[in-house]
Tab-separated table of C-alpha atoms in Angstrom:
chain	number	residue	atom	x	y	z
A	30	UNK	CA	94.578	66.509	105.591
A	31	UNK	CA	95.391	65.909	102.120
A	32	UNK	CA	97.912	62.985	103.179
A	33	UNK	CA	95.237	61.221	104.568
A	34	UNK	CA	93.075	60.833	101.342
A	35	UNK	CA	93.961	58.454	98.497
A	36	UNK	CA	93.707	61.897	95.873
A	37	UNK	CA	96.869	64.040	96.184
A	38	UNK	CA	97.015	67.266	94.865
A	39	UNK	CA	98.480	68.300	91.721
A	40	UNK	CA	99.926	70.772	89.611
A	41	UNK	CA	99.146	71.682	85.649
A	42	UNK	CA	102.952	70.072	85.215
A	43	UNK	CA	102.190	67.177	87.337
A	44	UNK	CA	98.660	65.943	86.042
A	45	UNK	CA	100.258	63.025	83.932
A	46	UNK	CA	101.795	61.520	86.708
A	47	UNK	CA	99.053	60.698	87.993
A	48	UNK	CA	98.488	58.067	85.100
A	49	UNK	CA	101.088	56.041	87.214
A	50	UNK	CA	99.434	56.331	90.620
A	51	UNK	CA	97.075	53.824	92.131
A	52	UNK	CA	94.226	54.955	93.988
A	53	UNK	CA	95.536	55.368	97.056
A	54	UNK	CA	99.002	57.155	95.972
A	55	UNK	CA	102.210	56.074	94.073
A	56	UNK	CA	102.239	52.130	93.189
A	57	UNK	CA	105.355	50.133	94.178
A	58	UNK	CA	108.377	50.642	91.099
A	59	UNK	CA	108.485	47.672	89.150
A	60	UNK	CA	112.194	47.286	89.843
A	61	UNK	CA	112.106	46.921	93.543
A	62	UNK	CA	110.845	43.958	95.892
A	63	UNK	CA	109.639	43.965	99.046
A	64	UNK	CA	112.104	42.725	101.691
A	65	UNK	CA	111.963	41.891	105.576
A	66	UNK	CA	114.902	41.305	107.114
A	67	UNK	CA	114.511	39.493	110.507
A	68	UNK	CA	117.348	38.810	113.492
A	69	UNK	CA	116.521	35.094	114.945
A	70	UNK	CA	119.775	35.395	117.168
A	71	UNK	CA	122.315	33.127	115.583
A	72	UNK	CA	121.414	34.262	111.780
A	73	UNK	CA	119.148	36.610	110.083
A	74	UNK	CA	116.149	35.726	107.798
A	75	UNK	CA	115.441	37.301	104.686
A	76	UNK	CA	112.200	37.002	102.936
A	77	UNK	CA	111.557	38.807	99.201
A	78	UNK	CA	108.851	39.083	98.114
A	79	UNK	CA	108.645	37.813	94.190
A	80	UNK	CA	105.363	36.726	93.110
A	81	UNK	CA	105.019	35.059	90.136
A	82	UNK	CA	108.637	34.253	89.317
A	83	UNK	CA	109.805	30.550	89.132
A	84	UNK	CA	112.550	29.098	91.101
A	85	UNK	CA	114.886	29.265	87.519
A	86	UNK	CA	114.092	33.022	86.816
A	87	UNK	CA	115.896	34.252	90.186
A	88	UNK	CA	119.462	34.331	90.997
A	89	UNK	CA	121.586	34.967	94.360
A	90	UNK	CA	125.231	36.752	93.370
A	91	UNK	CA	127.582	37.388	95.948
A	92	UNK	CA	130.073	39.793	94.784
A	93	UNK	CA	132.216	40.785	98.094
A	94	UNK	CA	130.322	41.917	100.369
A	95	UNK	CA	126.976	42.311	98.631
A	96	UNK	CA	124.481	39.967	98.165
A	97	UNK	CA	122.249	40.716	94.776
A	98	UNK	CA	119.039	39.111	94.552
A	99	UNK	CA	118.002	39.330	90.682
A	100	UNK	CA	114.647	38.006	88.884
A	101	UNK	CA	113.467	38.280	85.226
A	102	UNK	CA	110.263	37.231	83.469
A	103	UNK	CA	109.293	37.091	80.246
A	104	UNK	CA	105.728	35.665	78.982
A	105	UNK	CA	104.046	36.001	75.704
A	106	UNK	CA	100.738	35.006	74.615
A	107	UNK	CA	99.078	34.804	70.721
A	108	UNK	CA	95.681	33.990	69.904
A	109	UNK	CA	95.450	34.074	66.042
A	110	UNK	CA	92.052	33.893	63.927
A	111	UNK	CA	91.880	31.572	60.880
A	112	UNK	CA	94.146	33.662	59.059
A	113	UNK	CA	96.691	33.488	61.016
A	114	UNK	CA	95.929	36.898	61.976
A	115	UNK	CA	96.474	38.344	65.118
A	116	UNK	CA	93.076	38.849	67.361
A	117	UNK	CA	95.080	39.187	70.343
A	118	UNK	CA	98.729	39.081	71.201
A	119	UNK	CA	100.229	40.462	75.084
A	120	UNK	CA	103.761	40.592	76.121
A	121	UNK	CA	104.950	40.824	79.413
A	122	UNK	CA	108.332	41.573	81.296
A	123	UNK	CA	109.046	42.049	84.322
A	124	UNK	CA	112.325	42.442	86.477
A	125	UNK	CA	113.707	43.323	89.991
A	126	UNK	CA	117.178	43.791	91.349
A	127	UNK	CA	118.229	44.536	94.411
A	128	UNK	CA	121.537	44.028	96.849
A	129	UNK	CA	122.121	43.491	100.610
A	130	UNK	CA	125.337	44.184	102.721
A	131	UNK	CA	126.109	40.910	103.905
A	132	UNK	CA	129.803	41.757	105.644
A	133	UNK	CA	128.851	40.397	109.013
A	134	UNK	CA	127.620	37.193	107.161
A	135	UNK	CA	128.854	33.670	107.171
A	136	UNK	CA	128.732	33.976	103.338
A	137	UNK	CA	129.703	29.575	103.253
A	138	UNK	CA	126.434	28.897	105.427
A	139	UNK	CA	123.649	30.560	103.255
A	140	UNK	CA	120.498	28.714	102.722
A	141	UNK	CA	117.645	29.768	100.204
A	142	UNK	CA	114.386	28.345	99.382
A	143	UNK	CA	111.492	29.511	97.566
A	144	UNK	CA	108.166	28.733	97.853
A	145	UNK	CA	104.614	30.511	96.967
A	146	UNK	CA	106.213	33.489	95.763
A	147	UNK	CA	108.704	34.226	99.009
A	148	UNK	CA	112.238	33.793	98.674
A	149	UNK	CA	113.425	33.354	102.495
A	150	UNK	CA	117.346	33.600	102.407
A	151	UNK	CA	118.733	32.069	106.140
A	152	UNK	CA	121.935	34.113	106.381
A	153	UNK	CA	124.081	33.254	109.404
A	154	UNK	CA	126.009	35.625	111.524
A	155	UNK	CA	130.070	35.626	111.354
A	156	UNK	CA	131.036	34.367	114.571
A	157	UNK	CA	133.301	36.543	116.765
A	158	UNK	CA	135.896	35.298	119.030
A	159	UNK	CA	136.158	36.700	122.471
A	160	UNK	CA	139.757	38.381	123.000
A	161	UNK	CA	141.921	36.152	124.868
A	162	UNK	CA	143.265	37.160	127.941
A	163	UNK	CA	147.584	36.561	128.279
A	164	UNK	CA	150.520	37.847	129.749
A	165	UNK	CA	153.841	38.550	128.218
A	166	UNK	CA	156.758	37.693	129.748
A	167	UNK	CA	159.239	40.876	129.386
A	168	UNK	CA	163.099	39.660	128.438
């Protein structure tokens, strides 16, 4: 019952975690984006989710057999009186990381493109050769 309602319980020792929860439960960490991962037969489609990020504050690493997806922002606003005193002055930061297997991947092929916030990756499958059939001739 109490799963179903956007107020969990809590403990004495728990009570300031709830500072970090939304209404309806724990928020999404800051350090992770959200990530579907699609098979269109041929290749697989990847779309991250990274709003408000430009196209220059991500990077795509491939170390191996990992693909990392990385994004950082930084923004910082002043609004100064007369004085040159500060009436108002916000900083904000904001960074995810995260990496994909990508052994079965034609890692020479990949595509990327973002637009409105969704990075959609177009990873193409290795292609396997069928076993060929022979016979040996025995000396």
């Amino acid at each position: 019952m109490y799963g179903l309602t956007p107020f969990e319980r809590t403990n004495l020792f728990n009570i300031f975690n709830d500072f970090d929860n939304g209404f309806f439960g724990a928020s999404m960490p800051m350090n992770s984006c959200r990530t579907d991962i699609k098979d269109v037969g041929d290749k697989y489609v990847m779309e991250s989710e990274l709003p408000g990020f430009e196209k220059e504050d991500i990077k795509l690493d491939i170390n191996g057999s990992y693909l990392t997806i990385s994004a950082e922002h930084k923004d910082s606003k002043e609004e100064k009186d007369d004085e040159g005193k500060y009436i108002r002055r916000e900083r904000t930061f904001g960074s995810y990381k995260r990496s994909f297997d990508i052994s079965d991947v034609d890692t020479d092929n990949i595509s990327a493109e973002y637009k409105n916030g969704i990075l959609e990756i177009g990873l193409p499958k290795k292609r396997t050769e069928a076993p060929t059939a022979r016979r040996l001739e025995i000396k």
